[in-house]
Each structure stands twice: as structure tokens, then as C-alpha cells.
Coordinates of C-alpha atoms and ligand atoms in Angstrom, one line a residue:
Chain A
X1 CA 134.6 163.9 56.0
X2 CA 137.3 162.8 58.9
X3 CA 138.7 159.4 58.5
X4 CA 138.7 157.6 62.0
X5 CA 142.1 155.8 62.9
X6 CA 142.1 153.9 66.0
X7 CA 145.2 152.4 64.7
X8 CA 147.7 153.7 67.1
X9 CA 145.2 153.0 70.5
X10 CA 146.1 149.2 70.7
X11 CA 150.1 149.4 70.5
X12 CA 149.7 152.7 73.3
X13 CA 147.6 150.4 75.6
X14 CA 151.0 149.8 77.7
X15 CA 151.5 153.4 78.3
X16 CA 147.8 154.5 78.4
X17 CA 147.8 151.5 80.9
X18 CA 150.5 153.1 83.1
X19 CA 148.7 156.2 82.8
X20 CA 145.6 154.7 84.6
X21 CA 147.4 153.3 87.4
X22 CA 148.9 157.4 88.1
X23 CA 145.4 158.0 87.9
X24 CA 144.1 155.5 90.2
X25 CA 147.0 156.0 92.6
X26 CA 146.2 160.1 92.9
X27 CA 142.5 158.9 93.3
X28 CA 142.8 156.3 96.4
X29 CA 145.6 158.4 97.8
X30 CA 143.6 161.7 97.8
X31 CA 140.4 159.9 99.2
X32 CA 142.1 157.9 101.7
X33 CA 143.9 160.8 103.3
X34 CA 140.9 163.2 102.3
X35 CA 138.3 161.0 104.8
X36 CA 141.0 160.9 107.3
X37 CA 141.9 164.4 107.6
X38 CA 137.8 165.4 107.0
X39 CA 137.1 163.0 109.8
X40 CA 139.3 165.6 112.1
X41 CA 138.5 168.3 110.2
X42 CA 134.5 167.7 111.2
X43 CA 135.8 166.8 114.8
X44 CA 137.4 169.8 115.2
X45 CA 134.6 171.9 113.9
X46 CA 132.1 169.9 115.7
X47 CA 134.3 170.6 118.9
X48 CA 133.4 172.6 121.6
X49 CA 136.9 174.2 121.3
X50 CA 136.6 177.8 119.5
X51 CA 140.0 178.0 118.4
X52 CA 139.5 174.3 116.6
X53 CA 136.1 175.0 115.3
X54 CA 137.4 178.3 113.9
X55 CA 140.8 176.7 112.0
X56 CA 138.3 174.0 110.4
X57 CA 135.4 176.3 109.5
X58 CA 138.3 178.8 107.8
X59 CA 139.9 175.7 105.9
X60 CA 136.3 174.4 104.7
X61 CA 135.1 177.5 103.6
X62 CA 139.0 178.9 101.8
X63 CA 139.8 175.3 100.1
X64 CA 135.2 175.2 99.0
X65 CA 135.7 178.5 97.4
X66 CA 139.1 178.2 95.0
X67 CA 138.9 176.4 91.7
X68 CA 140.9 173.4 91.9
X69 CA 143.0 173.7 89.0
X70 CA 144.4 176.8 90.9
X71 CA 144.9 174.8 93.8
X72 CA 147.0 172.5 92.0
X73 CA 149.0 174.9 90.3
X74 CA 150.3 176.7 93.7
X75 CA 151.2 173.2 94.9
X76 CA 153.4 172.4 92.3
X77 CA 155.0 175.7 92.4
X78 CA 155.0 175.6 96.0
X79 CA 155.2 171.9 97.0
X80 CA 159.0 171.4 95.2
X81 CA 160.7 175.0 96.8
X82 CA 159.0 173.6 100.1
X83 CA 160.6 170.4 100.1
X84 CA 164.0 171.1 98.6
X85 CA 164.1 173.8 101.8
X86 CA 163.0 171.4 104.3
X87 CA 164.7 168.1 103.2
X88 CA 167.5 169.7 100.8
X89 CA 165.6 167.9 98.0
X90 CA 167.2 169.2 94.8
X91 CA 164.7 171.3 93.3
X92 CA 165.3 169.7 89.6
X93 CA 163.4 166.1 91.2
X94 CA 160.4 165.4 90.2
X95 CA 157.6 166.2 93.3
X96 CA 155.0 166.7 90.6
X97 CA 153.2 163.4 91.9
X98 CA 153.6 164.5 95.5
X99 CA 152.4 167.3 95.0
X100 CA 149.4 166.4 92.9
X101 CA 148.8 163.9 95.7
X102 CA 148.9 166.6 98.3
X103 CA 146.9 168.9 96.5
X104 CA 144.2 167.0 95.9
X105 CA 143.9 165.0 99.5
X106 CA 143.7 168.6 100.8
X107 CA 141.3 170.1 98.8
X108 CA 139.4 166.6 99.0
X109 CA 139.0 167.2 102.4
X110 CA 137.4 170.4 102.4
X111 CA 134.4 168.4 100.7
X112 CA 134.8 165.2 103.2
X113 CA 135.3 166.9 106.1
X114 CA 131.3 168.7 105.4
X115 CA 129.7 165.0 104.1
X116 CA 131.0 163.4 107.5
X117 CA 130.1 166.6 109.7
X118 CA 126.2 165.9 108.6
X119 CA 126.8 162.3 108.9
X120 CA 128.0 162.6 112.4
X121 CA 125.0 164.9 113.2
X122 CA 122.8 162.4 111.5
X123 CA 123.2 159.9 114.1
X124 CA 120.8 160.8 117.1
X125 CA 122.2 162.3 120.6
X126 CA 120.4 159.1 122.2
X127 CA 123.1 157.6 121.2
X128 CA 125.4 159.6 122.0
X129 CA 123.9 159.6 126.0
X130 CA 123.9 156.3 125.6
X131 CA 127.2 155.7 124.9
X132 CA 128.3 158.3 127.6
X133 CA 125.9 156.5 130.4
X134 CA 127.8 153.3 130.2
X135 CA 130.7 155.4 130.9
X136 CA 132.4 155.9 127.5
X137 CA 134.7 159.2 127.1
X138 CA 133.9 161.7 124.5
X139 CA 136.5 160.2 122.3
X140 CA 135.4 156.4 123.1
X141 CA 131.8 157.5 122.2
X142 CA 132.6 159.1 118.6
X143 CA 135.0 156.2 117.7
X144 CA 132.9 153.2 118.8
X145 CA 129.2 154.5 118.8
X146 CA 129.4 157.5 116.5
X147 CA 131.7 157.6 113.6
X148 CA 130.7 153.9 112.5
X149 CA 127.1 154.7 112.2
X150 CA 127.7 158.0 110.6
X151 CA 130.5 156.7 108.1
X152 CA 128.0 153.4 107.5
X153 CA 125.0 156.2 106.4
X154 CA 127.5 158.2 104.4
X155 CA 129.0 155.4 102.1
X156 CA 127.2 156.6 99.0
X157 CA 128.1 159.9 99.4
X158 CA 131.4 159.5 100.0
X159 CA 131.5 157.3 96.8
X160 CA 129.9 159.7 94.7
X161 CA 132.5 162.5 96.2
X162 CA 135.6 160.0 95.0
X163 CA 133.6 159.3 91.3
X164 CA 133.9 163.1 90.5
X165 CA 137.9 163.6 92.5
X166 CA 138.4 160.2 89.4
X167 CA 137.3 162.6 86.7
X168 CA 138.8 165.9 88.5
X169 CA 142.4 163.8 88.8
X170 CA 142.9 164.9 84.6
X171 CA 143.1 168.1 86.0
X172 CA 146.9 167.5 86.6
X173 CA 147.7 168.2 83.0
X174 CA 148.6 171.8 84.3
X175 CA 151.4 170.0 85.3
X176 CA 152.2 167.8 82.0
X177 CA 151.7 164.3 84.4
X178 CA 150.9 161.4 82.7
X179 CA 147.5 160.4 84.1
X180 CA 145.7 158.8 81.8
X181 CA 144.3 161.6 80.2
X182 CA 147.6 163.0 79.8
X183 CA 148.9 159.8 78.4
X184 CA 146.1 159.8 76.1
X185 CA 146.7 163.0 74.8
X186 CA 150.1 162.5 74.3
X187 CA 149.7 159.6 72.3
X188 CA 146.9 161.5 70.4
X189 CA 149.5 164.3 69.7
X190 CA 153.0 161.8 68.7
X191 CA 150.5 160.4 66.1
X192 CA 147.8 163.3 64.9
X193 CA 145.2 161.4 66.0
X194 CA 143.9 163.7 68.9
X195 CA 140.2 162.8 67.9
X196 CA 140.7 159.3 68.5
X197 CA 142.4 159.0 71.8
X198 CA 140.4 161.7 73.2
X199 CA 136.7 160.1 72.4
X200 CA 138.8 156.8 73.9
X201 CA 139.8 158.5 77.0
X202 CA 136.5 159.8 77.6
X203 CA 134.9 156.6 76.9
X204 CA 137.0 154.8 79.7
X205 CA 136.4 157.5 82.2
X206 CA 132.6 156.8 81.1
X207 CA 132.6 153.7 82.0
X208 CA 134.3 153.0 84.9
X209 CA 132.5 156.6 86.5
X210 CA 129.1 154.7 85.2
X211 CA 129.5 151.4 86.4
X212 CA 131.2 152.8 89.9
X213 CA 127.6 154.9 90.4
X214 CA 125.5 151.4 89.1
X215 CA 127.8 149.7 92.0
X216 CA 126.7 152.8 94.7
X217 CA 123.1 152.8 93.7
X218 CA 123.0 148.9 93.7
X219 CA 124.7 149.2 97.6
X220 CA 122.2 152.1 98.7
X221 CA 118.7 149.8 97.8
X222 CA 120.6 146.8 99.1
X223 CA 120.7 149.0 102.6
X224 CA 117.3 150.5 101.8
X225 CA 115.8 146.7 102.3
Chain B
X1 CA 122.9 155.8 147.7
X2 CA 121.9 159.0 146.1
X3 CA 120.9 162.4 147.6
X4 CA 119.8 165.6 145.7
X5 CA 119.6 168.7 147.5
X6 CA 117.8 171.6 146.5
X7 CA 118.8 171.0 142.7
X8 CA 117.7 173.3 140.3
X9 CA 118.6 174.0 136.6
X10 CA 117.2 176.2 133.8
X11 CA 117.9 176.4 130.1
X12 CA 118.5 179.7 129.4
X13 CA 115.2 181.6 131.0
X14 CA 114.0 179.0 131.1
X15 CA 114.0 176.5 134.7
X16 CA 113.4 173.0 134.1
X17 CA 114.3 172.0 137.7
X18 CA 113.6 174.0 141.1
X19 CA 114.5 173.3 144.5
X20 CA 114.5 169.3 143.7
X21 CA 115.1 167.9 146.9
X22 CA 115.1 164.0 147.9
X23 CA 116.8 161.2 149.2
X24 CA 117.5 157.7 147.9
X25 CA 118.7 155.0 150.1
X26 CA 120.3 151.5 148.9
X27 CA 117.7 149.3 147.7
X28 CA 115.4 151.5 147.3
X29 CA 113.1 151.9 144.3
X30 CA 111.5 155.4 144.0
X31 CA 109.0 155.9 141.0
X32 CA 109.2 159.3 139.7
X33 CA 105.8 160.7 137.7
X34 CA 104.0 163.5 135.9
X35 CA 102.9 165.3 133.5
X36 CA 104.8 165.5 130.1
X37 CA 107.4 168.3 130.4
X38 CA 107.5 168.5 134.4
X39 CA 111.4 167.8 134.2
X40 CA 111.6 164.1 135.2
X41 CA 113.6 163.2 132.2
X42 CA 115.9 166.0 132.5
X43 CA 116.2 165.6 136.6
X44 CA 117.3 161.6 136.4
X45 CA 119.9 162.4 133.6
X46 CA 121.1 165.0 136.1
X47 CA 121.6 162.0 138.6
X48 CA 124.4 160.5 136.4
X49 CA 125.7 163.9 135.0
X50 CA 124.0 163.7 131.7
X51 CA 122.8 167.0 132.3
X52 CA 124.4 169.6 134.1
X53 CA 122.9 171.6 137.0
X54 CA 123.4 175.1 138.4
X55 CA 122.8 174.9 141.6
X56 CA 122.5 172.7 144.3
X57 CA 124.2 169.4 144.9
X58 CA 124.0 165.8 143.7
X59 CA 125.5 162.9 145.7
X60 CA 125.5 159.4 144.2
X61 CA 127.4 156.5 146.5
X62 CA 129.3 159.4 148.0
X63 CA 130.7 161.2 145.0
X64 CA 129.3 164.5 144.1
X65 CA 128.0 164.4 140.3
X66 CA 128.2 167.9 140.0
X67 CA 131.9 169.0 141.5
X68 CA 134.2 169.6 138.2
X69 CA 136.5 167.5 139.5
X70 CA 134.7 164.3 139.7
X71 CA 135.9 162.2 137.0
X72 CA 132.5 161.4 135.3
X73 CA 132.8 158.5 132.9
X74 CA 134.1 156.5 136.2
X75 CA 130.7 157.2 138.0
X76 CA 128.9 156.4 135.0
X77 CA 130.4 153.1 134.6
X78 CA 128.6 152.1 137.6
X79 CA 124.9 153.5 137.3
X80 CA 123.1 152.1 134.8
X81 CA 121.0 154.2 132.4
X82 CA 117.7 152.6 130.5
X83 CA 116.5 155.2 127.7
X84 CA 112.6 155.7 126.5
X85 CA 113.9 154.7 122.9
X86 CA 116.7 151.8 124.2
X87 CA 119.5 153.4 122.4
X88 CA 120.7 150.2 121.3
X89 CA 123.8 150.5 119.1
X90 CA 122.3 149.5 115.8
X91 CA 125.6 148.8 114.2
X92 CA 126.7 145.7 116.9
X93 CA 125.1 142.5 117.4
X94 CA 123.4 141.9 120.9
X95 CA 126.3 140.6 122.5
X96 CA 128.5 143.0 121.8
X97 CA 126.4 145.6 122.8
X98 CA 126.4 144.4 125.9
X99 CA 130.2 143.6 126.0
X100 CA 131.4 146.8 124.1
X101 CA 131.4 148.8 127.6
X102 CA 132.8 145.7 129.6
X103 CA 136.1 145.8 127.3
X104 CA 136.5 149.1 126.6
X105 CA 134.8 150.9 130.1
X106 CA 135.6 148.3 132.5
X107 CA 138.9 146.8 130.9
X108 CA 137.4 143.1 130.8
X109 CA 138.6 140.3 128.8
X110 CA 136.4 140.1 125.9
X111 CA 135.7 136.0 127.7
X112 CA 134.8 137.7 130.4
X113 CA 133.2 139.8 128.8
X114 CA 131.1 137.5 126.8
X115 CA 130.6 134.8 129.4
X116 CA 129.0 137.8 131.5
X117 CA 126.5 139.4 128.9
X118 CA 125.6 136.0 127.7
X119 CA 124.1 135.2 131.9
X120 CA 122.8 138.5 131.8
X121 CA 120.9 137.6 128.2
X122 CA 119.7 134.2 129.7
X123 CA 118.4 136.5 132.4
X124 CA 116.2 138.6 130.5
X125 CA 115.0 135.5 128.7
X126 CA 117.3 136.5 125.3
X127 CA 120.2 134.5 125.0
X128 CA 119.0 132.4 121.3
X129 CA 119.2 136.5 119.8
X130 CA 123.0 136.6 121.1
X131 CA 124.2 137.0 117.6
X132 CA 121.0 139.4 116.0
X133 CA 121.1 142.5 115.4
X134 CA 119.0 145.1 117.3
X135 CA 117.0 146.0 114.6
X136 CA 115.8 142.1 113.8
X137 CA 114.5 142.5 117.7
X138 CA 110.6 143.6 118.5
X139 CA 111.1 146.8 121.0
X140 CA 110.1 145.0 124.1
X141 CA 113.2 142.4 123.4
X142 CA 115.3 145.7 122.4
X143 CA 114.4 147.0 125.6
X144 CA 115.5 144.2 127.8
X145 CA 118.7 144.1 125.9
X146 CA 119.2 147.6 127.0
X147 CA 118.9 146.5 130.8
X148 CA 120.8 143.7 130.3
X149 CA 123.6 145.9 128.9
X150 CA 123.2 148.2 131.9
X151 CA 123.2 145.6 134.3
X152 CA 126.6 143.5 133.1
X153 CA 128.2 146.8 134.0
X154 CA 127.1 145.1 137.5
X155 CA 125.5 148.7 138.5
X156 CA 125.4 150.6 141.8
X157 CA 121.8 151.5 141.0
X158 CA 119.7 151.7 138.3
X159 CA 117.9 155.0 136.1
X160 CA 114.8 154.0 134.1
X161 CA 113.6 156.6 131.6
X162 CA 110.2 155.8 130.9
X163 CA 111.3 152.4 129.7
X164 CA 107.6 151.3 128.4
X165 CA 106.5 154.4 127.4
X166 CA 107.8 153.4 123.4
X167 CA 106.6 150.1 123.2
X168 CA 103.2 148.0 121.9
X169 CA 100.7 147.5 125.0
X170 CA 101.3 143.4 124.6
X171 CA 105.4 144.0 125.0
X172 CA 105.1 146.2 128.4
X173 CA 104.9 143.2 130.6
X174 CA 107.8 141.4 129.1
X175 CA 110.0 144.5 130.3
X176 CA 108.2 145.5 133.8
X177 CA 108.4 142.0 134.5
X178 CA 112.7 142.1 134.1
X179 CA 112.3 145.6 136.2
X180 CA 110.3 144.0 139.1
X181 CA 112.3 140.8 139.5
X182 CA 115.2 143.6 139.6
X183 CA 113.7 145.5 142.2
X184 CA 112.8 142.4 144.2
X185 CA 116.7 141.2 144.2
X186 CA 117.3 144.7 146.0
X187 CA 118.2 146.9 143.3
X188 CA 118.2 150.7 143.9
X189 CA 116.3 151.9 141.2
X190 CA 114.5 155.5 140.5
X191 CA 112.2 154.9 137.6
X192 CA 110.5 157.4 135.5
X193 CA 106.8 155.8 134.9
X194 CA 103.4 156.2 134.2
X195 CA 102.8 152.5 135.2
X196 CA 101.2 152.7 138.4
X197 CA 100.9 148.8 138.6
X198 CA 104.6 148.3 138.8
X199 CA 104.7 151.4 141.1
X200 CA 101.5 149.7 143.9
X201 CA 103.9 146.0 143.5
X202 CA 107.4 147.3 144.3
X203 CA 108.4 151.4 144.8
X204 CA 108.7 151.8 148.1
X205 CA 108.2 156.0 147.3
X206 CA 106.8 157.8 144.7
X207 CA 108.0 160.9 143.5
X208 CA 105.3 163.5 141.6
X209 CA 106.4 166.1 139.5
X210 CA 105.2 169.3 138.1
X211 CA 106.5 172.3 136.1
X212 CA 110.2 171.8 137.5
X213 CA 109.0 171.1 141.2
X214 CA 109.0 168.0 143.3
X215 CA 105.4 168.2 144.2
X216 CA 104.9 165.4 146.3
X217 CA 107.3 162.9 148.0
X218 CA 105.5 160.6 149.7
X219 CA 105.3 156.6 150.4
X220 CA 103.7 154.3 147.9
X221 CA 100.6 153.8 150.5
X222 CA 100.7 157.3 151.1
X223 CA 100.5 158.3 147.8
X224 CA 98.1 156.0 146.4
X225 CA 95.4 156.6 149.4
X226 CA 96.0 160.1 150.3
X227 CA 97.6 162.2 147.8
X228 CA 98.7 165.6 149.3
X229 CA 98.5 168.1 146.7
X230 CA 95.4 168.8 144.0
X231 CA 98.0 168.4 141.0
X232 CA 98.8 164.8 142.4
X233 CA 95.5 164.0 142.8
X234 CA 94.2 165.4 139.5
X235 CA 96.8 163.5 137.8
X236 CA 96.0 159.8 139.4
X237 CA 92.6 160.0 139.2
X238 CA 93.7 161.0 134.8
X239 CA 96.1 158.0 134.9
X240 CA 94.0 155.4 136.8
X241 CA 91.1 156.2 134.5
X242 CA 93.0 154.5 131.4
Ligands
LIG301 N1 117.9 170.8 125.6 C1 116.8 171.5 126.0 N2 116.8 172.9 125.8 C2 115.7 173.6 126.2 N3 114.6 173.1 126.8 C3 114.7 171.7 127.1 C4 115.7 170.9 126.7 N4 115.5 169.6 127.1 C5 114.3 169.7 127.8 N5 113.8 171.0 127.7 C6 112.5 171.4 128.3 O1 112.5 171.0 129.7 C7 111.3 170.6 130.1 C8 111.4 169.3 130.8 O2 111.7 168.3 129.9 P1 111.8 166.8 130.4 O3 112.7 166.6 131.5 O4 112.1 166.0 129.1 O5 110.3 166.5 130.8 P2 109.6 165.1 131.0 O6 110.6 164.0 130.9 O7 109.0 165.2 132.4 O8 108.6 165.0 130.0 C9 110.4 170.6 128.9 O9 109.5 171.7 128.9 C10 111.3 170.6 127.8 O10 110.8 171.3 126.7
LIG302 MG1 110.7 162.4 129.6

């Protein structure tokens, strides 16, 4: 019968700790740039312009139809050579979090740019005239009339879309980062006790992935009323 | 004030508008009726460029609507534009619906801004729901927000798109009332309608529409007493009945 040790959990805490914040850093980075380049993304394919509406529907579709781990793994082959080109970055630096970053804002936006393109649609074309009667440009009309009706309606989704990029962040391990999964296993590996920090780790991202969906649900009936 | 000559539009095969000729002049009010589908919707939104046409030519206050080179948003500024559902923005309170196009359109001051939509609430009997939302309002107070909010653009003319057609029977006076006092003050106003009570009291024409054509164009009197055409006729006697 295994012998549970939780033993070495408690003095890891500091590094598991710093492993979180990686983790949360990738997270907010990824969704912030993901909404803001899926806002354009669903501008552009929502545009009359062919050209625009071609480039986005091209990028939705390529980055919806890779795996993500491969994703990552050409940006951090790619991402380093790239910059030590550009900037004459050594290539021996460490980009991995750049890259990671990069990779997943990106590929974030793939998924964003789609959940804003229906919530832009969602909002009726009265409004839309409306705007336009009083003499609002195109541009006037989607900033002020459009996008904060269509962004209000899409809150939970958008939510639920950065819950799952949370969990999907551990995919960095390809790169030996030290999320907070790989901080966990790393700890689990210096002491044997794998088991352990694994059922820990996945406990955490249980909890805060539970609680974050109690929190949307609890903000879509409050919206509901 | 505004002139449409021989104005005519189709989507695809299909022609909503054919030949639509008339002529508004300043301070006019012209009611425009008929049956659902004859193209009135589609032929006021073609007055302030809403809609495109293909042919013919629309002149409002001396700029033609329909030349590419007319910079559109400018003319819209300036004609005001009252929608069937009020197209309130549901995410602003009252007042800054009405000062949202003031700042941003017109370049006010947002004190200017406010000071004006506030009169223009007071106005249409509103100003305690300055700070409400549009949703909190009952749709004939919604509705008289949306002409306030067309009118502290201080429009050339107004467009009314069936503005009681949405609302409860009790709330339709509340909102023809705002229009006639409007109308009385000199406004030049083209009104879709089926309310023939507000069209005897103060259009000085009535326009009737069928299948795309301007049927009849005719003054109030005329129109009322002597209807030229069977359609017209048909569809006053169906109207008056209810
Ligand atoms: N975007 C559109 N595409 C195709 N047909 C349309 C469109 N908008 C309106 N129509 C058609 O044009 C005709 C006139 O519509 P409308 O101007 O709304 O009529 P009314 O306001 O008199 O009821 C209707 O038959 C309608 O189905
Ligand atoms: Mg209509």
C-alpha cells in the first residue's frame, strides 16, 4: 500500500508560490492581448474589406486547427532565433517566457477573436443605424454603441475561454518553465514524491478553475435579473 | 428642405422604391402611409443615407445624399432620425444618450452638452429619469427620449419611423403629443404613420404608398375628402374603421 507524504509540500510553498505567479502572469498576459488582437481580428473579418476579412478568416481557421502544444513548441524554437536576428539578442537568453507569452496571446486570439465576432453580431443593426443617424462614423459607432454592448453580453464567455487558457498555461512544460505545474513537479521529482505534488497541483488548479466558474455563473444570473 | 427625384432602389431583383418623386419644403410636415412592405421605411432611411439608392437623386438642405462625395456623417448630424423600436443605447443612462452625439458628433463640451439634453428632457416632460437607464423607462418615455436625443442635435428636419407603431395604446399620446407640439414650433418633419389623427391636426401633405410607388401625393384636405387612387381609398376606409 503507498504511504502518502505531504511532507515536502509546505517548505516548497515559496517556490510552488512563484510558480503560480509565472502562471498567472502567462494567463492575464495572453487574455489581455488575446481580447485585443480578437477585437481586430473580428473587425477585420467583419470588414467590408476582402483583403482584411481574408487575413483574419485564414488566421482563425490555421491557429483553431493546430494543437497548442505544437504551437508552443515552434515559438520557442522560433521566438529566440527571431529575436536574437532582430535585436542581436544572444541566443543563450532566456525568451522562454516571451515566447510562451506570445504563443499563447496568439493562439488565444484565434478563440476571442470568434466569441466577440458573434457578440458584435449579437447586438441588433438598429443600433447600429442609430448610432450612424446621429452622425457617428463607422469607427465611432463600433467603439461607443457596439463593442460595449457586445463585450457586456460576452463576459461569461470570455471568462470561461481564460478558465481553460489557466489550465492550458501547464502546457509550457515542453519548455521546462516553471509554472506552477512545473514547479510542482519538480519538487515532486528532487524528493520522490511525484504522487503527492501532482494530486496538490491538481487540487489548486481545481479550485481556483471551480470557484472562477461559481464567480461567472454567480455574474450571469445577477445580469439575468 | 428636401427634394427626391424620381428615386428608385431594388435589392437584388427585387425594387423596393420606383420613380419616388416629391418635394419637402422647410416647415413642412408630410405624413407618409401604407400598407406594410410598400417601402416607406426603406424610402425615409434613403433621405438621410441610411440606405443607398440606384438611381435618381436626393437633395436634403442643398447637399445631395446620394453623390459619393458627400461626407455623410456631417449631414446626419443635422437630421434627426426616430426609429419604430427607439434604439436607445441600453448601455448609457438617459443623459448621456442624449449627450454621447453632442461630444463626440458635434464636439460640445460635455456642460454643454449636459445643460442642453437636460432642457431638451424637461421638454419632453423626462428630466427626474436623467440618470435611469433605458430599460427602467416604459416605451412611450423611451420613445420621447429618442426625440429628445434627435432634437439636442438641434436638427434641420426631422424623420419619424413609425414612432408609435411599438408601443401600448395608453403610451401613444404621450409621444404624438411631443411630435405635434414639434410640428407646431415649425419643424420640417416627414413622418411614417398610421395615425391619421396626428396626420388631420398638423401634416400639411400626406404621402400614400404602395408596392415601391408613391401612389398618391396630395394635401391633407385633399387626401382625407377625396382620395385619388382605389388603393388610397381602400386603405383609409381599412384604417379609419379601427
Ligand atoms: N435588407 C433588405 N433586403 C431585402 N429586402 C428588404 C430589405 N429591407 C427591406 N426589404 C423589403 O423591402 C420592402 C419594403 O420594406 P420597408 O421599407 O421596410 O416597408 P414598410 O416600412 O413600408 O413596411 C419589403 O418587402 C421588405 O421585405
Ligand atoms: Mg417600416
Amino acid at each position: 500500500m503507498y504511504e502518502f507524504d505531504w511532507s515536502s509540500i509546505i517548505p516548497a510553498l515559496p517556490f510552488l508560490g512563484s510558480g503560480m505567479v509565472l502562471t498567472l502572469k502567462i494567463t492575464v498576459v495572453a487574455i489581455t492581448v488575446g481580447i485585443v488582437w480578437g477585437t481586430l481580428l473580428a473587425l477585420m473579418r467583419l470588414s467590408g474589406i476582402k483583403l482584411l476579412s481574408l487575413f483574419a478568416t485564414g488566421y482563425i481557421n490555421l491557429f483553431r486547427s493546430i494543437p497548442l502544444v505544437l504551437v508552443l513548441l515552434w515559438f520557442f524554437l522560433l521566438v529566440p532565433s527571431l529575436l536574437s536576428n532582430l535585436f542581436n539578442i544572444p541566443r543563450s537568453s532566456d525568451t522562454r517566457l516571451v515566447s510562451a507569452m506570445v504563443a499563447f496571446a496568439l493562439f488565444e486570439a484565434a478563440f476571442y477573436s470568434e466569441i466577440i465576432r458573434s457578440g458584435i453580431s449579437s447586438v441588433s443593426r438598429g443600433q447600429f443605424a442609430a448610432a450612424h443617424a446621429l452622425g457617428m462614423s463607422y469607427a465611432q459607432a463600433m467603439r461607443l454603441v457596439i463593442l460595449p454592448q457586445a463585450f457586456r453580453n460576452m463576459v461569461p464567455l470570455l471568462l470561461t475561454q481564460g478558465i481553460i487558457l489557466f489550465q492550458d498555461t501547464s502546457l509550457v512544460y515542453v519548455s521546462s518553465l516553471a509554472d506552477f505545474f512545473g514547479t510542482a513537479y519538480k519538487v515532486g521529482d528532487r524528493d520522490g514524491r511525484l504522487v503527492e505534488l501532482l494530486l496538490f497541483a491538481g487540487a489548486v488548479y481545481f479550485i481556483i478553475c471551480f470557484s472562477a466558474s461559481l464567480l461567472v455563473k454567480h455574474y450571469q444570473k445577477r445580469k439575468a435579473i | 428642405m428636401i427634394s427626391l427625384s424620381k428615386v428608385s432602389k431594388h435589392y437584388g431583383s427585387f425594387q423596393v422604391l420606383t420613380d419616388c418623386s416629391t418635394e419637402i419644403k422647410k416647415g413642412e410636415v408630410i405624413v407618409i402611409c401604407g400598407p406594410s412592405g410598400s417601402g416607406k421605411s426603406t424610402l425615409i432611411k434613403c433621405v438621410n443615407g441610411l440606405e443607398s439608392i440606384q438611381q435618381g437623386e436626393i437633395i436634403v438642405n442643398g447637399i445631395s445624399v446620394n453623390d459619393p462625395k458627400t461626407n455623410l456623417s456631417k449631414l446626419r448630424a443635422h437630421v434627426g432620425m426616430v426609429f419604430q423600436n427607439f434604439e436607445l443605447f441600453p448601455h448609457m443612462s438617459v443623459l448621456d444618450n442624449l449627450c454621447i452625439a453632442q461630444t463626440k458628433v458635434l464636439g460640445r463640451s460635455q456642460e454643454e452638452a449636459a445643460d442642453r439634453g437636460l432642457k431638451l428632457l424637461d421638454r419632453v416632460g423626462l428630466s427626474l429619469h436623467a440618470k435611469k437607464f433605458p430599460g427602467q423607462l416604459s416605451g412611450g418615455q423611451q420613445q420621447r427620449v429618442a426625440i429628445a436625443r434627435a432634437l439636442a442635435m438641434d436638427p434641420i428636419c426631422m424623420l419619424f419611423d413609425e414612432p408609435t407603431s411599438a408601443l401600448d395604446p395608453e403610451m401613444v399620446n404621450e409621444v404624438l403629443d411631443v411630435m405635434v407640439g414639434l410640428a407646431q414650433e415649425g419643424m420640417t418633419m416627414m413622418v411614417v404613420t398610421h395615425e391619421m389623427g396626428f396626420a388631420r391636426k398638423v401634416a400639411n401633405r400626406v404621402i400614400f404608398m404602395d408596392h415601391g410607388h408613391i401612389i398618391e401625393d396630395a394635401s391633407k384636405d385633399d387626401f382625407f375628402n377625396k382620395p385619388r387612387s382605389e388603393r388610397a381609398q381602400q386603405f383609409l376606409s381599412k384604417i379609419l374603421q379601427h
